[in-house]
Amino acid sequence: MTKIHIGIDIGGTSIKIGFIDQVGQIIHKWEIPTRKEESGIHIVQDIRDSIVEKQIALSIDDNQFVGIGVGAPGFIDHKRGTVHAVNIGWTDYQLKQCVQEKFNLPVWIENDANMAVLGENWRGAGNGEENVMLITLGTGVGGGVIANGELLRGESGAASEIGHVTVERNGVTCNCGREGCLETIASATGMVRQAKETIDKHPQSHMAQFYRKNKAISVKDLFSLAEQGEQLSQQIIDNTTNVLATAIQNMATLINPSRILIGGGVSNAGEALLKPLRDKFIAKALPRISKPCELKSAELGNDAGIIGAAYVVLVHSK
Ligand code: ZN
């Protein structure tokens, strides 16, 4: 009978759930919406109902389930099993205990970016390395680090939050309340903000015309405009990769990784993003840092979180 590790990745809009075997193959995966009302008190029950429904539909025996790994956004307090995730409405929420009460199974919780780096290192672009950094460029900028073979969590679960390293004095205010965080520039939100500022400054430009015609501009648009030779979008990409490469090289100097994996929606740009980023990283970093290090795209996309969560179950239940 196949042993099943349940991997759960709780996000701001949807919850991804996967039944995953002992070699990291997804047996079944699906998504449910994240009900954030009433400070997110329905989320765990929704997960429970959905898993029971799938278990019946797929004729899975209770004793096939090994345990549950849950990735959640925000800060995880491992000593207390609590989560602080403002965008879901959880303030010191007893996530581990709540999941344990609903399922008669062992439960492990972890920050979502940490789950993603574990997933990538197990079944994706990491290849079981001892020292890996994952940087996700999405709505925000997230980071997960494996150092000396161990997940880096820090004293209060805030280690490797690369999105909140300061890259600009007197910069734009970040979601965290501070100014000039990397996230204000290198996230999808940050790149679109740069585009809108540029459009305001250059209302006659091709980019401004594009924006007026389409009534929106996305990161994908910026990369395709740059590919067509449009200079202002190229400048935004140059600025973003420059700032990002500096932040990455600073972090890499602390970690000395063999792989730096770039994930999240912005990384869909592929080599148009990765090549300048790699070139600038190599130019900025100490050769002893850049030489043994490969900077490449993450491979698992949205599945990284559930696969990493299943991996946590696997390693702890052995
Ligand atoms: Zn911040």
mmCIF file of C-alpha atoms and ligand atoms in Angstrom:
data_model
loop_
_atom_site.group_PDB
_atom_site.id
_atom_site.type_symbol
_atom_site.label_atom_id
_atom_site.label_comp_id
_atom_site.label_asym_id
_atom_site.label_seq_id
_atom_site.Cartn_x
_atom_site.Cartn_y
_atom_site.Cartn_z
ATOM 1 C CA MET A 1 0.000 0.000 0.000
ATOM 2 C CA THR A 2 1.420 3.392 -0.991
ATOM 3 C CA LYS A 3 2.279 5.602 1.954
ATOM 4 C CA ILE A 4 0.876 9.098 1.553
ATOM 5 C CA HIS A 5 2.422 12.299 2.892
ATOM 6 C CA ILE A 6 -0.053 15.160 2.920
ATOM 7 C CA GLY A 7 1.486 18.439 1.766
ATOM 8 C CA ILE A 8 -0.446 21.666 2.303
ATOM 9 C CA ASP A 9 0.507 25.145 1.125
ATOM 10 C CA ILE A 10 -1.684 27.894 2.540
ATOM 11 C CA GLY A 11 -1.696 31.067 0.459
ATOM 12 C CA GLY A 12 -3.576 34.348 0.616
ATOM 13 C CA THR A 13 -6.101 33.348 -2.065
ATOM 14 C CA SER A 14 -5.903 29.569 -2.336
ATOM 15 C CA ILE A 15 -4.771 26.526 -0.397
ATOM 16 C CA LYS A 16 -2.900 23.863 -2.331
ATOM 17 C CA ILE A 17 -3.169 20.306 -1.070
ATOM 18 C CA GLY A 18 -1.279 17.262 -2.327
ATOM 19 C CA PHE A 19 -1.130 13.538 -1.602
ATOM 20 C CA ILE A 20 2.521 12.693 -2.204
ATOM 21 C CA ASP A 21 4.379 9.390 -2.096
ATOM 22 C CA GLN A 22 7.754 8.602 -0.512
ATOM 23 C CA VAL A 23 9.762 9.600 -3.604
ATOM 24 C CA GLY A 24 8.040 12.945 -4.029
ATOM 25 C CA GLN A 25 5.624 12.014 -6.797
ATOM 26 C CA ILE A 26 2.284 13.755 -6.585
ATOM 27 C CA ILE A 27 -0.482 11.144 -6.446
ATOM 28 C CA HIS A 28 -3.214 13.749 -6.397
ATOM 29 C CA LYS A 29 -3.299 17.515 -5.944
ATOM 30 C CA TRP A 30 -5.990 20.142 -5.841
ATOM 31 C CA GLU A 31 -6.788 23.623 -4.542
ATOM 32 C CA ILE A 32 -9.453 25.182 -2.362
ATOM 33 C CA PRO A 33 -10.092 28.898 -1.750
ATOM 34 C CA THR A 34 -8.665 30.512 1.392
ATOM 35 C CA ARG A 35 -11.587 31.765 3.496
ATOM 36 C CA LYS A 36 -10.088 34.717 5.283
ATOM 37 C CA GLU A 37 -13.283 35.948 6.958
ATOM 38 C CA GLU A 38 -13.494 35.959 10.778
ATOM 39 C CA SER A 39 -9.699 36.055 11.030
ATOM 40 C CA GLY A 40 -9.268 32.836 9.082
ATOM 41 C CA ILE A 41 -10.947 30.580 11.671
ATOM 42 C CA HIS A 42 -12.580 28.362 9.004
ATOM 43 C CA ILE A 43 -9.381 27.529 7.110
ATOM 44 C CA VAL A 44 -8.354 24.397 8.993
ATOM 45 C CA GLN A 45 -11.877 22.949 8.961
ATOM 46 C CA ASP A 46 -12.094 23.614 5.195
ATOM 47 C CA ILE A 47 -8.826 21.711 4.730
ATOM 48 C CA ARG A 48 -10.116 18.831 6.856
ATOM 49 C CA ASP A 49 -13.420 18.597 4.912
ATOM 50 C CA SER A 50 -11.659 18.722 1.573
ATOM 51 C CA ILE A 51 -9.129 16.014 2.495
ATOM 52 C CA VAL A 52 -11.827 13.689 3.832
ATOM 53 C CA GLU A 53 -13.813 14.164 0.625
ATOM 54 C CA LYS A 54 -10.762 13.282 -1.522
ATOM 55 C CA GLN A 55 -9.867 10.354 0.708
ATOM 56 C CA ILE A 56 -13.302 8.840 0.115
ATOM 57 C CA ALA A 57 -13.290 9.623 -3.625
ATOM 58 C CA LEU A 58 -9.857 8.018 -4.073
ATOM 59 C CA SER A 59 -10.557 5.074 -1.695
ATOM 60 C CA ILE A 60 -7.559 5.823 0.493
ATOM 61 C CA ASP A 61 -7.218 3.893 3.720
ATOM 62 C CA ASP A 62 -6.624 5.854 6.955
ATOM 63 C CA ASN A 63 -3.400 4.011 7.659
ATOM 64 C CA GLN A 64 -1.882 5.053 4.324
ATOM 65 C CA PHE A 65 -1.497 8.589 5.677
ATOM 66 C CA VAL A 66 1.890 9.169 7.323
ATOM 67 C CA GLY A 67 1.468 12.760 8.468
ATOM 68 C CA ILE A 68 0.769 16.328 7.428
ATOM 69 C CA GLY A 69 3.158 19.110 6.501
ATOM 70 C CA VAL A 70 1.723 22.616 6.374
ATOM 71 C CA GLY A 71 3.406 25.639 4.803
ATOM 72 C CA ALA A 72 1.972 28.977 5.830
ATOM 73 C CA PRO A 73 2.858 32.560 4.965
ATOM 74 C CA GLY A 74 4.221 34.913 7.585
ATOM 75 C CA PHE A 75 6.238 34.135 10.670
ATOM 76 C CA ILE A 76 6.201 30.741 12.353
ATOM 77 C CA ASP A 77 7.056 30.392 16.018
ATOM 78 C CA HIS A 78 8.334 26.828 16.204
ATOM 79 C CA LYS A 79 8.504 26.736 19.986
ATOM 80 C CA ARG A 80 4.796 27.452 20.269
ATOM 81 C CA GLY A 81 3.542 26.113 16.919
ATOM 82 C CA THR A 82 1.952 29.462 16.101
ATOM 83 C CA VAL A 83 1.670 31.509 12.922
ATOM 84 C CA HIS A 84 1.576 35.266 12.538
ATOM 85 C CA ALA A 85 0.234 35.982 9.035
ATOM 86 C CA VAL A 86 -1.352 39.387 8.625
ATOM 87 C CA ASN A 87 -2.777 38.790 5.128
ATOM 88 C CA ILE A 88 -4.753 35.764 6.340
ATOM 89 C CA GLY A 89 -5.833 37.361 9.594
ATOM 90 C CA TRP A 90 -3.858 35.051 11.865
ATOM 91 C CA THR A 91 -2.254 36.608 14.921
ATOM 92 C CA ASP A 92 -0.301 34.053 16.944
ATOM 93 C CA TYR A 93 -2.680 31.430 15.580
ATOM 94 C CA GLN A 94 -2.200 27.923 17.004
ATOM 95 C CA LEU A 95 -1.976 26.295 13.584
ATOM 96 C CA LYS A 96 -0.130 23.139 14.568
ATOM 97 C CA GLN A 97 -2.492 22.338 17.416
ATOM 98 C CA CYS A 98 -5.581 23.121 15.303
ATOM 99 C CA VAL A 99 -4.495 20.782 12.495
ATOM 100 C CA GLN A 100 -3.567 18.065 14.992
ATOM 101 C CA GLU A 101 -6.986 18.279 16.612
ATOM 102 C CA LYS A 102 -8.761 17.823 13.267
ATOM 103 C CA PHE A 103 -6.654 14.892 12.062
ATOM 104 C CA ASN A 104 -5.329 12.024 14.074
ATOM 105 C CA LEU A 105 -1.899 12.432 12.451
ATOM 106 C CA PRO A 106 1.474 14.013 13.257
ATOM 107 C CA VAL A 107 1.746 17.584 11.954
ATOM 108 C CA TRP A 108 4.707 19.796 11.050
ATOM 109 C CA ILE A 109 4.425 23.455 10.166
ATOM 110 C CA GLU A 110 6.929 25.685 8.398
ATOM 111 C CA ASN A 111 7.084 29.017 6.603
ATOM 112 C CA ASP A 112 5.908 28.664 2.978
ATOM 113 C CA ALA A 113 9.195 29.822 1.428
ATOM 114 C CA ASN A 114 11.071 27.332 3.619
ATOM 115 C CA MET A 115 8.774 24.564 2.390
ATOM 116 C CA ALA A 116 9.425 25.673 -1.184
ATOM 117 C CA VAL A 117 13.221 25.516 -0.855
ATOM 118 C CA LEU A 118 12.934 22.027 0.682
ATOM 119 C CA GLY A 119 10.663 20.947 -2.184
ATOM 120 C CA GLU A 120 12.989 22.351 -4.846
ATOM 121 C CA ASN A 121 15.991 20.725 -3.211
ATOM 122 C CA TRP A 122 14.236 17.353 -3.066
ATOM 123 C CA ARG A 123 12.498 17.090 -6.418
ATOM 124 C CA GLY A 124 13.285 20.297 -8.316
ATOM 125 C CA ALA A 125 16.310 22.412 -9.231
ATOM 126 C CA GLY A 126 18.270 21.905 -6.011
ATOM 127 C CA ASN A 127 19.437 18.283 -6.313
ATOM 128 C CA GLY A 128 19.850 17.614 -2.604
ATOM 129 C CA GLU A 129 22.491 20.313 -2.127
ATOM 130 C CA GLU A 130 23.857 21.279 1.300
ATOM 131 C CA ASN A 131 23.710 25.033 0.675
ATOM 132 C CA VAL A 132 20.833 26.448 -1.351
ATOM 133 C CA MET A 133 18.993 29.748 -1.565
ATOM 134 C CA LEU A 134 15.549 30.089 -3.113
ATOM 135 C CA ILE A 135 14.252 33.545 -3.943
ATOM 136 C CA THR A 136 10.655 33.881 -5.070
ATOM 137 C CA LEU A 137 9.684 36.958 -7.041
ATOM 138 C CA GLY A 138 5.903 37.163 -6.940
ATOM 139 C CA THR A 139 3.484 39.702 -5.488
ATOM 140 C CA GLY A 140 6.157 40.004 -2.818
ATOM 141 C CA VAL A 141 9.719 38.718 -2.550
ATOM 142 C CA GLY A 142 10.279 35.613 -0.431
ATOM 143 C CA GLY A 143 13.320 33.618 0.494
ATOM 144 C CA GLY A 144 14.229 30.217 1.862
ATOM 145 C CA VAL A 145 17.702 29.004 2.766
ATOM 146 C CA ILE A 146 19.271 25.625 3.425
ATOM 147 C CA ALA A 147 22.690 26.108 5.060
ATOM 148 C CA ASN A 148 25.001 23.214 5.964
ATOM 149 C CA GLY A 149 22.141 20.887 5.076
ATOM 150 C CA GLU A 150 19.709 22.472 7.525
ATOM 151 C CA LEU A 151 16.821 24.835 7.013
ATOM 152 C CA LEU A 152 17.761 28.280 8.287
ATOM 153 C CA ARG A 153 14.980 29.565 10.546
ATOM 154 C CA GLY A 154 16.631 31.956 12.985
ATOM 155 C CA GLU A 155 15.579 32.998 16.458
ATOM 156 C CA SER A 156 12.004 34.024 15.661
ATOM 157 C CA GLY A 157 11.398 32.403 12.293
ATOM 158 C CA ALA A 158 12.363 35.498 10.309
ATOM 159 C CA ALA A 159 15.667 34.315 8.813
ATOM 160 C CA SER A 160 16.138 34.554 5.038
ATOM 161 C CA GLU A 161 13.395 37.169 4.596
ATOM 162 C CA ILE A 162 15.374 38.659 1.714
ATOM 163 C CA GLY A 163 12.346 40.679 0.548
ATOM 164 C CA HIS A 164 12.890 42.969 3.515
ATOM 165 C CA VAL A 165 16.566 43.758 3.209
ATOM 166 C CA THR A 166 16.954 47.501 2.687
ATOM 167 C CA VAL A 167 18.152 48.446 -0.780
ATOM 168 C CA GLU A 168 17.207 52.123 -0.958
ATOM 169 C CA ARG A 169 17.471 54.985 1.491
ATOM 170 C CA ASN A 170 14.198 56.924 1.680
ATOM 171 C CA GLY A 171 12.622 54.433 -0.693
ATOM 172 C CA VAL A 172 9.000 53.467 -1.167
ATOM 173 C CA THR A 173 7.109 52.228 1.916
ATOM 174 C CA CYS A 174 6.932 48.437 2.045
ATOM 175 C CA ASN A 175 4.073 46.236 3.315
ATOM 176 C CA CYS A 176 6.177 45.705 6.433
ATOM 177 C CA GLY A 177 5.980 49.426 7.200
ATOM 178 C CA ARG A 178 9.652 50.149 6.551
ATOM 179 C CA GLU A 179 11.124 51.985 3.589
ATOM 180 C CA GLY A 180 13.202 50.831 0.629
ATOM 181 C CA CYS A 181 12.855 47.053 1.038
ATOM 182 C CA LEU A 182 13.932 44.823 -1.875
ATOM 183 C CA GLU A 183 10.284 43.802 -2.245
ATOM 184 C CA THR A 184 9.332 47.371 -3.253
ATOM 185 C CA ILE A 185 11.520 46.991 -6.370
ATOM 186 C CA ALA A 186 12.033 43.340 -7.326
ATOM 187 C CA SER A 187 8.505 41.955 -6.865
ATOM 188 C CA ALA A 188 5.911 41.989 -9.651
ATOM 189 C CA THR A 189 4.212 44.788 -7.709
ATOM 190 C CA GLY A 190 7.494 46.702 -7.505
ATOM 191 C CA MET A 191 8.239 46.368 -11.208
ATOM 192 C CA VAL A 192 4.744 47.533 -12.167
ATOM 193 C CA ARG A 193 5.121 50.471 -9.773
ATOM 194 C CA GLN A 194 8.382 51.434 -11.488
ATOM 195 C CA ALA A 195 6.595 51.214 -14.846
ATOM 196 C CA LYS A 196 3.777 53.511 -13.708
ATOM 197 C CA GLU A 197 6.267 56.076 -12.376
ATOM 198 C CA THR A 198 8.113 55.963 -15.695
ATOM 199 C CA ILE A 199 4.868 56.407 -17.610
ATOM 200 C CA ASP A 200 4.011 59.498 -15.525
ATOM 201 C CA LYS A 201 7.440 60.971 -16.323
ATOM 202 C CA HIS A 202 7.323 60.090 -20.029
ATOM 203 C CA PRO A 203 3.671 60.422 -21.127
ATOM 204 C CA GLN A 204 4.583 60.463 -24.839
ATOM 205 C CA SER A 205 6.673 57.295 -24.705
ATOM 206 C CA HIS A 206 5.796 54.022 -26.392
ATOM 207 C CA MET A 207 5.342 52.474 -22.942
ATOM 208 C CA ALA A 208 2.842 55.177 -21.959
ATOM 209 C CA GLN A 209 0.916 54.625 -25.198
ATOM 210 C CA PHE A 210 0.895 50.898 -24.531
ATOM 211 C CA TYR A 211 -0.466 51.529 -21.039
ATOM 212 C CA ARG A 212 -3.232 53.852 -22.238
ATOM 213 C CA LYS A 213 -4.268 51.400 -24.938
ATOM 214 C CA ASN A 214 -4.308 48.314 -22.670
ATOM 215 C CA LYS A 215 -5.279 50.163 -19.465
ATOM 216 C CA ALA A 216 -2.729 48.024 -17.621
ATOM 217 C CA ILE A 217 0.869 46.938 -17.762
ATOM 218 C CA SER A 218 2.288 43.702 -16.363
ATOM 219 C CA VAL A 219 5.768 42.308 -15.775
ATOM 220 C CA LYS A 220 5.220 40.104 -18.820
ATOM 221 C CA ASP A 221 4.458 43.242 -20.878
ATOM 222 C CA LEU A 222 7.655 44.896 -19.628
ATOM 223 C CA PHE A 223 9.759 41.949 -20.771
ATOM 224 C CA SER A 224 8.048 41.754 -24.150
ATOM 225 C CA LEU A 225 8.401 45.531 -24.711
ATOM 226 C CA ALA A 226 12.097 45.290 -23.821
ATOM 227 C CA GLU A 227 12.484 42.410 -26.246
ATOM 228 C CA GLN A 228 11.086 44.668 -28.970
ATOM 229 C CA GLY A 229 13.791 47.208 -28.160
ATOM 230 C CA GLU A 230 11.708 49.614 -26.037
ATOM 231 C CA GLN A 231 14.252 51.520 -23.930
ATOM 232 C CA LEU A 232 12.254 52.534 -20.852
ATOM 233 C CA SER A 233 11.111 49.002 -20.046
ATOM 234 C CA GLN A 234 14.710 47.866 -20.559
ATOM 235 C CA GLN A 235 15.816 50.469 -18.010
ATOM 236 C CA ILE A 236 13.310 49.090 -15.471
ATOM 237 C CA ILE A 237 14.620 45.558 -16.020
ATOM 238 C CA ASP A 238 18.214 46.843 -15.726
ATOM 239 C CA ASN A 239 17.436 48.668 -12.490
ATOM 240 C CA THR A 240 15.562 45.687 -11.039
ATOM 241 C CA THR A 241 18.244 43.112 -11.888
ATOM 242 C CA ASN A 242 20.924 45.476 -10.610
ATOM 243 C CA VAL A 243 19.252 45.951 -7.219
ATOM 244 C CA LEU A 244 18.328 42.270 -7.002
ATOM 245 C CA ALA A 245 21.818 41.087 -7.918
ATOM 246 C CA THR A 246 23.300 43.272 -5.156
ATOM 247 C CA ALA A 247 20.867 41.864 -2.578
ATOM 248 C CA ILE A 248 21.507 38.310 -3.777
ATOM 249 C CA GLN A 249 25.274 38.722 -3.659
ATOM 250 C CA ASN A 250 25.059 40.109 -0.121
ATOM 251 C CA MET A 251 22.966 37.159 0.985
ATOM 252 C CA ALA A 252 25.171 34.695 -0.916
ATOM 253 C CA THR A 253 28.216 36.104 0.867
ATOM 254 C CA LEU A 254 26.646 35.038 4.158
ATOM 255 C CA ILE A 255 25.445 31.624 2.967
ATOM 256 C CA ASN A 256 28.019 30.622 0.277
ATOM 257 C CA PRO A 257 25.475 28.478 -1.610
ATOM 258 C CA SER A 258 26.067 26.086 -4.506
ATOM 259 C CA ARG A 259 22.690 26.964 -5.999
ATOM 260 C CA ILE A 260 20.591 30.105 -6.080
ATOM 261 C CA LEU A 261 17.124 29.287 -7.389
ATOM 262 C CA ILE A 262 14.817 31.978 -8.692
ATOM 263 C CA GLY A 263 11.094 31.224 -8.566
ATOM 264 C CA GLY A 264 7.757 33.053 -8.508
ATOM 265 C CA GLY A 265 5.766 34.639 -11.333
ATOM 266 C CA VAL A 266 8.472 37.143 -12.356
ATOM 267 C CA SER A 267 10.852 34.233 -13.054
ATOM 268 C CA ASN A 268 8.555 33.155 -15.923
ATOM 269 C CA ALA A 269 10.562 35.708 -17.941
ATOM 270 C CA GLY A 270 13.271 33.019 -18.048
ATOM 271 C CA GLU A 271 16.701 33.964 -19.379
ATOM 272 C CA ALA A 272 15.578 37.553 -20.091
ATOM 273 C CA LEU A 273 15.658 37.919 -16.307
ATOM 274 C CA LEU A 274 18.202 35.265 -15.337
ATOM 275 C CA LYS A 275 21.003 36.191 -17.730
ATOM 276 C CA PRO A 276 21.424 39.815 -16.602
ATOM 277 C CA LEU A 277 20.921 38.706 -13.008
ATOM 278 C CA ARG A 278 23.596 36.012 -13.316
ATOM 279 C CA ASP A 279 26.040 38.370 -15.085
ATOM 280 C CA LYS A 280 25.582 41.066 -12.451
ATOM 281 C CA PHE A 281 25.809 38.577 -9.585
ATOM 282 C CA ILE A 282 29.121 37.279 -10.956
ATOM 283 C CA ALA A 283 30.400 40.834 -11.468
ATOM 284 C CA LYS A 284 29.490 41.871 -7.913
ATOM 285 C CA ALA A 285 30.306 38.772 -5.859
ATOM 286 C CA LEU A 286 33.623 37.540 -4.538
ATOM 287 C CA PRO A 287 34.904 34.903 -6.983
ATOM 288 C CA ARG A 288 34.974 32.352 -4.146
ATOM 289 C CA ILE A 289 31.238 32.967 -3.730
ATOM 290 C CA SER A 290 30.206 33.083 -7.406
ATOM 291 C CA LYS A 291 32.454 30.305 -8.794
ATOM 292 C CA PRO A 292 30.894 27.309 -7.045
ATOM 293 C CA CYS A 293 27.407 28.790 -7.392
ATOM 294 C CA GLU A 294 24.865 28.186 -10.118
ATOM 295 C CA LEU A 295 22.056 30.716 -10.451
ATOM 296 C CA LYS A 296 19.083 29.129 -12.165
ATOM 297 C CA SER A 297 15.340 28.940 -12.416
ATOM 298 C CA ALA A 298 13.330 26.995 -9.843
ATOM 299 C CA GLU A 299 11.572 24.043 -11.465
ATOM 300 C CA LEU A 300 8.523 23.053 -9.461
ATOM 301 C CA GLY A 301 6.464 26.217 -9.818
ATOM 302 C CA ASN A 302 3.369 26.149 -7.615
ATOM 303 C CA ASP A 303 4.040 22.559 -6.526
ATOM 304 C CA ALA A 304 7.241 23.406 -4.600
ATOM 305 C CA GLY A 305 5.335 24.188 -1.394
ATOM 306 C CA ILE A 306 3.302 20.964 -1.196
ATOM 307 C CA ILE A 307 6.289 18.807 -2.210
ATOM 308 C CA GLY A 308 8.448 20.481 0.456
ATOM 309 C CA ALA A 309 5.692 19.974 3.027
ATOM 310 C CA ALA A 310 5.535 16.276 2.136
ATOM 311 C CA TYR A 311 9.335 16.095 2.442
ATOM 312 C CA VAL A 312 9.151 17.466 5.994
ATOM 313 C CA VAL A 313 6.692 14.671 6.857
ATOM 314 C CA LEU A 314 8.952 12.084 5.222
ATOM 315 C CA VAL A 315 12.155 13.077 7.031
ATOM 316 C CA HIS A 316 10.503 13.417 10.422
ATOM 317 C CA SER A 317 8.552 10.175 10.264
ATOM 318 C CA LYS A 318 11.472 7.956 9.251
HETATM 319 ZN ZN ZN B 1 9.641 45.304 3.920
#
